[in-house]
Amino acid sequence: MNDEIKLAVSQMQAVVIRLLNGNTVIGWPKLLSDQETQQFKLYNDEHVYTISVNDVDTVARVIV
């Protein structure tokens, strides 16, 4: 699992994630209990995304 995502979850920080397909999503990540799947959920005001770590290009934590 991506260390930036784990850190953002532990510190309850938002992240900006650029996916390998070029899309960018912003939200609050939550790790799934099944770590073998290498997936996490990303929540924002309108959507809940299930994202595979293999689809992530870059991660930036949002610190305010």
PDB file of N, CA, C and O in Angstrom:
ATOM      1  N   MET A   1       0.844  -1.178   0.000  1.00  0.00           N
ATOM      2  CA  MET A   1       0.000   0.000   0.000  1.00  0.00           C
ATOM      3  C   MET A   1       0.890   1.242   0.000  1.00  0.00           C
ATOM      4  O   MET A   1       1.923   1.269   0.646  1.00  0.00           O
ATOM      5  N   ASN A   2       0.467   2.256  -0.698  1.00  0.00           N
ATOM      6  CA  ASN A   2       1.214   3.500  -0.812  1.00  0.00           C
ATOM      7  C   ASN A   2       1.363   4.153   0.563  1.00  0.00           C
ATOM      8  O   ASN A   2       0.381   4.350   1.281  1.00  0.00           O
ATOM      9  N   ASP A   3       2.586   4.511   0.944  1.00  0.00           N
ATOM     10  CA  ASP A   3       2.850   5.098   2.257  1.00  0.00           C
ATOM     11  C   ASP A   3       2.141   6.434   2.458  1.00  0.00           C
ATOM     12  O   ASP A   3       1.702   6.748   3.559  1.00  0.00           O
ATOM     13  N   GLU A   4       2.034   7.246   1.403  1.00  0.00           N
ATOM     14  CA  GLU A   4       1.343   8.533   1.517  1.00  0.00           C
ATOM     15  C   GLU A   4      -0.137   8.325   1.826  1.00  0.00           C
ATOM     16  O   GLU A   4      -0.723   9.080   2.596  1.00  0.00           O
ATOM     17  N   ILE A   5      -0.732   7.303   1.242  1.00  0.00           N
ATOM     18  CA  ILE A   5      -2.143   7.012   1.508  1.00  0.00           C
ATOM     19  C   ILE A   5      -2.312   6.541   2.951  1.00  0.00           C
ATOM     20  O   ILE A   5      -3.208   6.998   3.663  1.00  0.00           O
ATOM     21  N   LYS A   6      -1.433   5.663   3.404  1.00  0.00           N
ATOM     22  CA  LYS A   6      -1.494   5.196   4.790  1.00  0.00           C
ATOM     23  C   LYS A   6      -1.340   6.353   5.769  1.00  0.00           C
ATOM     24  O   LYS A   6      -2.061   6.432   6.771  1.00  0.00           O
ATOM     25  N   LEU A   7      -0.415   7.244   5.492  1.00  0.00           N
ATOM     26  CA  LEU A   7      -0.181   8.389   6.365  1.00  0.00           C
ATOM     27  C   LEU A   7      -1.397   9.311   6.380  1.00  0.00           C
ATOM     28  O   LEU A   7      -1.803   9.804   7.427  1.00  0.00           O
ATOM     29  N   ALA A   8      -1.981   9.542   5.219  1.00  0.00           N
ATOM     30  CA  ALA A   8      -3.171  10.395   5.137  1.00  0.00           C
ATOM     31  C   ALA A   8      -4.332   9.798   5.919  1.00  0.00           C
ATOM     32  O   ALA A   8      -5.068  10.515   6.592  1.00  0.00           O
ATOM     33  N   VAL A   9      -4.480   8.472   5.860  1.00  0.00           N
ATOM     34  CA  VAL A   9      -5.537   7.808   6.618  1.00  0.00           C
ATOM     35  C   VAL A   9      -5.289   7.979   8.117  1.00  0.00           C
ATOM     36  O   VAL A   9      -6.191   8.352   8.871  1.00  0.00           O
ATOM     37  N   SER A  10      -4.070   7.739   8.550  1.00  0.00           N
ATOM     38  CA  SER A  10      -3.768   7.806   9.976  1.00  0.00           C
ATOM     39  C   SER A  10      -3.907   9.223  10.531  1.00  0.00           C
ATOM     40  O   SER A  10      -4.247   9.405  11.691  1.00  0.00           O
ATOM     41  N   GLN A  11      -3.665  10.233   9.692  1.00  0.00           N
ATOM     42  CA  GLN A  11      -3.754  11.622  10.147  1.00  0.00           C
ATOM     43  C   GLN A  11      -5.046  12.305   9.700  1.00  0.00           C
ATOM     44  O   GLN A  11      -5.200  13.515   9.845  1.00  0.00           O
ATOM     45  N   MET A  12      -5.954  11.530   9.108  1.00  0.00           N
ATOM     46  CA  MET A  12      -7.247  12.020   8.623  1.00  0.00           C
ATOM     47  C   MET A  12      -7.085  13.248   7.716  1.00  0.00           C
ATOM     48  O   MET A  12      -7.731  14.274   7.885  1.00  0.00           O
ATOM     49  N   GLN A  13      -6.188  13.127   6.727  1.00  0.00           N
ATOM     50  CA  GLN A  13      -5.924  14.208   5.783  1.00  0.00           C
ATOM     51  C   GLN A  13      -6.525  13.869   4.428  1.00  0.00           C
ATOM     52  O   GLN A  13      -6.615  12.706   4.040  1.00  0.00           O
ATOM     53  N   ALA A  14      -6.898  14.896   3.714  1.00  0.00           N
ATOM     54  CA  ALA A  14      -7.364  14.718   2.344  1.00  0.00           C
ATOM     55  C   ALA A  14      -6.163  14.477   1.431  1.00  0.00           C
ATOM     56  O   ALA A  14      -5.031  14.823   1.773  1.00  0.00           O
ATOM     57  N   VAL A  15      -6.416  13.873   0.281  1.00  0.00           N
ATOM     58  CA  VAL A  15      -5.361  13.626  -0.695  1.00  0.00           C
ATOM     59  C   VAL A  15      -5.833  14.025  -2.090  1.00  0.00           C
ATOM     60  O   VAL A  15      -7.021  14.055  -2.377  1.00  0.00           O
ATOM     61  N   VAL A  16      -4.878  14.346  -2.919  1.00  0.00           N
ATOM     62  CA  VAL A  16      -5.105  14.530  -4.353  1.00  0.00           C
ATOM     63  C   VAL A  16      -4.382  13.379  -5.020  1.00  0.00           C
ATOM     64  O   VAL A  16      -3.186  13.189  -4.815  1.00  0.00           O
ATOM     65  N   ILE A  17      -5.123  12.598  -5.800  1.00  0.00           N
ATOM     66  CA  ILE A  17      -4.548  11.414  -6.436  1.00  0.00           C
ATOM     67  C   ILE A  17      -4.670  11.539  -7.952  1.00  0.00           C
ATOM     68  O   ILE A  17      -5.749  11.806  -8.472  1.00  0.00           O
ATOM     69  N   ARG A  18      -3.540  11.372  -8.615  1.00  0.00           N
ATOM     70  CA  ARG A  18      -3.550  11.305 -10.082  1.00  0.00           C
ATOM     71  C   ARG A  18      -3.452   9.832 -10.446  1.00  0.00           C
ATOM     72  O   ARG A  18      -2.532   9.127 -10.014  1.00  0.00           O
ATOM     73  N   LEU A  19      -4.415   9.389 -11.248  1.00  0.00           N
ATOM     74  CA  LEU A  19      -4.455   7.994 -11.669  1.00  0.00           C
ATOM     75  C   LEU A  19      -3.662   7.804 -12.955  1.00  0.00           C
ATOM     76  O   LEU A  19      -3.409   8.762 -13.698  1.00  0.00           O
ATOM     77  N   LEU A  20      -3.293   6.579 -13.223  1.00  0.00           N
ATOM     78  CA  LEU A  20      -2.520   6.279 -14.432  1.00  0.00           C
ATOM     79  C   LEU A  20      -3.285   6.628 -15.707  1.00  0.00           C
ATOM     80  O   LEU A  20      -2.674   6.915 -16.736  1.00  0.00           O
ATOM     81  N   ASN A  21      -4.633   6.652 -15.647  1.00  0.00           N
ATOM     82  CA  ASN A  21      -5.421   6.989 -16.839  1.00  0.00           C
ATOM     83  C   ASN A  21      -5.528   8.500 -17.046  1.00  0.00           C
ATOM     84  O   ASN A  21      -6.198   8.961 -17.964  1.00  0.00           O
ATOM     85  N   GLY A  22      -4.879   9.290 -16.160  1.00  0.00           N
ATOM     86  CA  GLY A  22      -4.866  10.740 -16.327  1.00  0.00           C
ATOM     87  C   GLY A  22      -5.891  11.467 -15.480  1.00  0.00           C
ATOM     88  O   GLY A  22      -5.819  12.693 -15.351  1.00  0.00           O
ATOM     89  N   ASN A  23      -6.848  10.773 -14.906  1.00  0.00           N
ATOM     90  CA  ASN A  23      -7.856  11.407 -14.055  1.00  0.00           C
ATOM     91  C   ASN A  23      -7.255  11.814 -12.721  1.00  0.00           C
ATOM     92  O   ASN A  23      -6.317  11.195 -12.232  1.00  0.00           O
ATOM     93  N   THR A  24      -7.810  12.857 -12.139  1.00  0.00           N
ATOM     94  CA  THR A  24      -7.410  13.318 -10.821  1.00  0.00           C
ATOM     95  C   THR A  24      -8.625  13.294  -9.914  1.00  0.00           C
ATOM     96  O   THR A  24      -9.694  13.760 -10.306  1.00  0.00           O
ATOM     97  N   VAL A  25      -8.468  12.738  -8.707  1.00  0.00           N
ATOM     98  CA  VAL A  25      -9.555  12.696  -7.731  1.00  0.00           C
ATOM     99  C   VAL A  25      -9.045  13.261  -6.410  1.00  0.00           C
ATOM    100  O   VAL A  25      -7.869  13.148  -6.079  1.00  0.00           O
ATOM    101  N   ILE A  26      -9.963  13.895  -5.683  1.00  0.00           N
ATOM    102  CA  ILE A  26      -9.638  14.509  -4.403  1.00  0.00           C
ATOM    103  C   ILE A  26     -10.617  13.974  -3.365  1.00  0.00           C
ATOM    104  O   ILE A  26     -11.813  13.862  -3.625  1.00  0.00           O
ATOM    105  N   GLY A  27     -10.109  13.625  -2.189  1.00  0.00           N
ATOM    106  CA  GLY A  27     -11.002  13.158  -1.142  1.00  0.00           C
ATOM    107  C   GLY A  27     -10.239  12.647   0.061  1.00  0.00           C
ATOM    108  O   GLY A  27      -9.035  12.866   0.187  1.00  0.00           O
ATOM    109  N   TRP A  28     -10.972  11.967   0.935  1.00  0.00           N
ATOM    110  CA  TRP A  28     -10.420  11.409   2.158  1.00  0.00           C
ATOM    111  C   TRP A  28     -10.351   9.901   2.018  1.00  0.00           C
ATOM    112  O   TRP A  28     -11.376   9.237   1.857  1.00  0.00           O
ATOM    113  N   PRO A  29      -9.165   9.320   2.077  1.00  0.00           N
ATOM    114  CA  PRO A  29      -9.030   7.876   1.887  1.00  0.00           C
ATOM    115  C   PRO A  29      -9.366   7.090   3.148  1.00  0.00           C
ATOM    116  O   PRO A  29      -9.219   7.588   4.266  1.00  0.00           O
ATOM    117  N   LYS A  30      -9.839   5.876   2.934  1.00  0.00           N
ATOM    118  CA  LYS A  30     -10.065   4.921   4.014  1.00  0.00           C
ATOM    119  C   LYS A  30      -9.602   3.569   3.512  1.00  0.00           C
ATOM    120  O   LYS A  30     -10.017   3.118   2.441  1.00  0.00           O
ATOM    121  N   LEU A  31      -8.717   2.931   4.263  1.00  0.00           N
ATOM    122  CA  LEU A  31      -8.197   1.633   3.849  1.00  0.00           C
ATOM    123  C   LEU A  31      -9.262   0.571   4.031  1.00  0.00           C
ATOM    124  O   LEU A  31     -10.016   0.589   5.003  1.00  0.00           O
ATOM    125  N   LEU A  32      -9.320  -0.356   3.114  1.00  0.00           N
ATOM    126  CA  LEU A  32     -10.229  -1.480   3.246  1.00  0.00           C
ATOM    127  C   LEU A  32      -9.626  -2.498   4.191  1.00  0.00           C
ATOM    128  O   LEU A  32      -8.411  -2.621   4.313  1.00  0.00           O
ATOM    129  N   SER A  33     -10.480  -3.248   4.866  1.00  0.00           N
ATOM    130  CA  SER A  33      -9.981  -4.201   5.861  1.00  0.00           C
ATOM    131  C   SER A  33      -9.197  -5.342   5.222  1.00  0.00           C
ATOM    132  O   SER A  33      -8.321  -5.915   5.846  1.00  0.00           O
ATOM    133  N   ASP A  34      -9.482  -5.657   3.966  1.00  0.00           N
ATOM    134  CA  ASP A  34      -8.765  -6.723   3.268  1.00  0.00           C
ATOM    135  C   ASP A  34      -7.553  -6.128   2.560  1.00  0.00           C
ATOM    136  O   ASP A  34      -7.644  -5.653   1.440  1.00  0.00           O
ATOM    137  N   GLN A  35      -6.411  -6.121   3.216  1.00  0.00           N
ATOM    138  CA  GLN A  35      -5.210  -5.508   2.661  1.00  0.00           C
ATOM    139  C   GLN A  35      -4.657  -6.253   1.457  1.00  0.00           C
ATOM    140  O   GLN A  35      -3.869  -5.706   0.702  1.00  0.00           O
ATOM    141  N   GLU A  36      -5.073  -7.507   1.267  1.00  0.00           N
ATOM    142  CA  GLU A  36      -4.572  -8.281   0.139  1.00  0.00           C
ATOM    143  C   GLU A  36      -5.031  -7.717  -1.196  1.00  0.00           C
ATOM    144  O   GLU A  36      -4.362  -7.836  -2.203  1.00  0.00           O
ATOM    145  N   THR A  37      -6.200  -7.077  -1.221  1.00  0.00           N
ATOM    146  CA  THR A  37      -6.736  -6.558  -2.480  1.00  0.00           C
ATOM    147  C   THR A  37      -5.999  -5.322  -2.960  1.00  0.00           C
ATOM    148  O   THR A  37      -6.115  -4.944  -4.112  1.00  0.00           O
ATOM    149  N   GLN A  38      -5.236  -4.664  -2.047  1.00  0.00           N
ATOM    150  CA  GLN A  38      -4.505  -3.444  -2.391  1.00  0.00           C
ATOM    151  C   GLN A  38      -5.447  -2.369  -2.942  1.00  0.00           C
ATOM    152  O   GLN A  38      -5.123  -1.678  -3.903  1.00  0.00           O
ATOM    153  N   GLN A  39      -6.628  -2.264  -2.336  1.00  0.00           N
ATOM    154  CA  GLN A  39      -7.584  -1.237  -2.720  1.00  0.00           C
ATOM    155  C   GLN A  39      -7.925  -0.380  -1.513  1.00  0.00           C
ATOM    156  O   GLN A  39      -7.760  -0.798  -0.373  1.00  0.00           O
ATOM    157  N   PHE A  40      -8.390   0.826  -1.787  1.00  0.00           N
ATOM    158  CA  PHE A  40      -8.859   1.707  -0.730  1.00  0.00           C
ATOM    159  C   PHE A  40     -10.054   2.484  -1.261  1.00  0.00           C
ATOM    160  O   PHE A  40     -10.295   2.543  -2.457  1.00  0.00           O
ATOM    161  N   LYS A  41     -10.820   3.043  -0.355  1.00  0.00           N
ATOM    162  CA  LYS A  41     -11.951   3.887  -0.736  1.00  0.00           C
ATOM    163  C   LYS A  41     -11.541   5.338  -0.564  1.00  0.00           C
ATOM    164  O   LYS A  41     -10.798   5.686   0.345  1.00  0.00           O
ATOM    165  N   LEU A  42     -12.041   6.174  -1.462  1.00  0.00           N
ATOM    166  CA  LEU A  42     -11.787   7.608  -1.404  1.00  0.00           C
ATOM    167  C   LEU A  42     -13.135   8.308  -1.379  1.00  0.00           C
ATOM    168  O   LEU A  42     -13.956   8.114  -2.274  1.00  0.00           O
ATOM    169  N   TYR A  43     -13.356   9.087  -0.333  1.00  0.00           N
ATOM    170  CA  TYR A  43     -14.636   9.771  -0.145  1.00  0.00           C
ATOM    171  C   TYR A  43     -14.484  11.253  -0.438  1.00  0.00           C
ATOM    172  O   TYR A  43     -13.511  11.872  -0.004  1.00  0.00           O
ATOM    173  N   ASN A  44     -15.456  11.816  -1.173  1.00  0.00           N
ATOM    174  CA  ASN A  44     -15.559  13.270  -1.265  1.00  0.00           C
ATOM    175  C   ASN A  44     -17.035  13.623  -1.083  1.00  0.00           C
ATOM    176  O   ASN A  44     -17.838  12.767  -0.753  1.00  0.00           O
ATOM    177  N   ASP A  45     -17.406  14.845  -1.258  1.00  0.00           N
ATOM    178  CA  ASP A  45     -18.780  15.269  -0.973  1.00  0.00           C
ATOM    179  C   ASP A  45     -19.821  14.578  -1.847  1.00  0.00           C
ATOM    180  O   ASP A  45     -20.962  14.426  -1.431  1.00  0.00           O
ATOM    181  N   GLU A  46     -19.453  14.163  -3.042  1.00  0.00           N
ATOM    182  CA  GLU A  46     -20.430  13.633  -3.987  1.00  0.00           C
ATOM    183  C   GLU A  46     -20.274  12.149  -4.292  1.00  0.00           C
ATOM    184  O   GLU A  46     -21.240  11.496  -4.662  1.00  0.00           O
ATOM    185  N   HIS A  47     -19.092  11.593  -4.170  1.00  0.00           N
ATOM    186  CA  HIS A  47     -18.838  10.230  -4.632  1.00  0.00           C
ATOM    187  C   HIS A  47     -17.996   9.439  -3.631  1.00  0.00           C
ATOM    188  O   HIS A  47     -17.302  10.014  -2.808  1.00  0.00           O
ATOM    189  N   VAL A  48     -18.083   8.135  -3.784  1.00  0.00           N
ATOM    190  CA  VAL A  48     -17.179   7.223  -3.090  1.00  0.00           C
ATOM    191  C   VAL A  48     -16.506   6.395  -4.180  1.00  0.00           C
ATOM    192  O   VAL A  48     -17.180   5.761  -4.988  1.00  0.00           O
ATOM    193  N   TYR A  49     -15.195   6.435  -4.244  1.00  0.00           N
ATOM    194  CA  TYR A  49     -14.427   5.700  -5.246  1.00  0.00           C
ATOM    195  C   TYR A  49     -13.718   4.531  -4.575  1.00  0.00           C
ATOM    196  O   TYR A  49     -13.201   4.670  -3.481  1.00  0.00           O
ATOM    197  N   THR A  50     -13.702   3.393  -5.235  1.00  0.00           N
ATOM    198  CA  THR A  50     -12.842   2.291  -4.816  1.00  0.00           C
ATOM    199  C   THR A  50     -11.686   2.269  -5.794  1.00  0.00           C
ATOM    200  O   THR A  50     -11.887   2.094  -6.997  1.00  0.00           O
ATOM    201  N   ILE A  51     -10.484   2.468  -5.285  1.00  0.00           N
ATOM    202  CA  ILE A  51      -9.305   2.636  -6.140  1.00  0.00           C
ATOM    203  C   ILE A  51      -8.285   1.561  -5.811  1.00  0.00           C
ATOM    204  O   ILE A  51      -8.001   1.296  -4.648  1.00  0.00           O
ATOM    205  N   SER A  52      -7.724   0.969  -6.847  1.00  0.00           N
ATOM    206  CA  SER A  52      -6.644   0.010  -6.683  1.00  0.00           C
ATOM    207  C   SER A  52      -5.316   0.770  -6.622  1.00  0.00           C
ATOM    208  O   SER A  52      -5.107   1.728  -7.367  1.00  0.00           O
ATOM    209  N   VAL A  53      -4.444   0.349  -5.734  1.00  0.00           N
ATOM    210  CA  VAL A  53      -3.136   0.985  -5.622  1.00  0.00           C
ATOM    211  C   VAL A  53      -2.380   0.891  -6.944  1.00  0.00           C
ATOM    212  O   VAL A  53      -1.616   1.787  -7.303  1.00  0.00           O
ATOM    213  N   ASN A  54      -2.620  -0.151  -7.704  1.00  0.00           N
ATOM    214  CA  ASN A  54      -1.943  -0.331  -8.995  1.00  0.00           C
ATOM    215  C   ASN A  54      -2.351   0.715 -10.022  1.00  0.00           C
ATOM    216  O   ASN A  54      -1.665   0.905 -11.020  1.00  0.00           O
ATOM    217  N   ASP A  55      -3.486   1.409  -9.792  1.00  0.00           N
ATOM    218  CA  ASP A  55      -3.965   2.434 -10.722  1.00  0.00           C
ATOM    219  C   ASP A  55      -3.488   3.835 -10.360  1.00  0.00           C
ATOM    220  O   ASP A  55      -3.773   4.786 -11.056  1.00  0.00           O
ATOM    221  N   VAL A  56      -2.755   3.970  -9.255  1.00  0.00           N
ATOM    222  CA  VAL A  56      -2.333   5.284  -8.761  1.00  0.00           C
ATOM    223  C   VAL A  56      -0.974   5.666  -9.355  1.00  0.00           C
ATOM    224  O   VAL A  56      -0.031   4.892  -9.322  1.00  0.00           O
ATOM    225  N   ASP A  57      -0.928   6.880  -9.898  1.00  0.00           N
ATOM    226  CA  ASP A  57       0.324   7.419 -10.414  1.00  0.00           C
ATOM    227  C   ASP A  57       1.030   8.217  -9.317  1.00  0.00           C
ATOM    228  O   ASP A  57       2.144   7.891  -8.934  1.00  0.00           O
ATOM    229  N   THR A  58       0.384   9.270  -8.807  1.00  0.00           N
ATOM    230  CA  THR A  58       0.978  10.071  -7.741  1.00  0.00           C
ATOM    231  C   THR A  58      -0.060  10.398  -6.670  1.00  0.00           C
ATOM    232  O   THR A  58      -1.248  10.449  -6.951  1.00  0.00           O
ATOM    233  N   VAL A  59       0.429  10.646  -5.459  1.00  0.00           N
ATOM    234  CA  VAL A  59      -0.423  11.009  -4.323  1.00  0.00           C
ATOM    235  C   VAL A  59       0.175  12.225  -3.643  1.00  0.00           C
ATOM    236  O   VAL A  59       1.379  12.278  -3.402  1.00  0.00           O
ATOM    237  N   ALA A  60      -0.663  13.203  -3.359  1.00  0.00           N
ATOM    238  CA  ALA A  60      -0.235  14.369  -2.591  1.00  0.00           C
ATOM    239  C   ALA A  60      -1.215  14.566  -1.440  1.00  0.00           C
ATOM    240  O   ALA A  60      -2.416  14.622  -1.664  1.00  0.00           O
ATOM    241  N   ARG A  61      -0.683  14.632  -0.225  1.00  0.00           N
ATOM    242  CA  ARG A  61      -1.541  14.899   0.931  1.00  0.00           C
ATOM    243  C   ARG A  61      -1.837  16.391   0.985  1.00  0.00           C
ATOM    244  O   ARG A  61      -0.999  17.216   0.669  1.00  0.00           O
ATOM    245  N   VAL A  62      -3.056  16.725   1.392  1.00  0.00           N
ATOM    246  CA  VAL A  62      -3.471  18.110   1.530  1.00  0.00           C
ATOM    247  C   VAL A  62      -3.350  18.486   3.003  1.00  0.00           C
ATOM    248  O   VAL A  62      -4.026  17.906   3.845  1.00  0.00           O
ATOM    249  N   ILE A  63      -2.485  19.432   3.309  1.00  0.00           N
ATOM    250  CA  ILE A  63      -2.254  19.844   4.684  1.00  0.00           C
ATOM    251  C   ILE A  63      -2.718  21.287   4.827  1.00  0.00           C
ATOM    252  O   ILE A  63      -2.254  22.172   4.111  1.00  0.00           O
ATOM    253  N   VAL A  64      -3.689  21.475   5.725  1.00  0.00           N
ATOM    254  CA  VAL A  64      -4.210  22.833   5.946  1.00  0.00           C
ATOM    255  C   VAL A  64      -4.069  23.219   7.400  1.00  0.00           C
ATOM    256  O   VAL A  64      -3.940  22.426   8.268  1.00  0.00           O
TER     257      VAL A  64
END
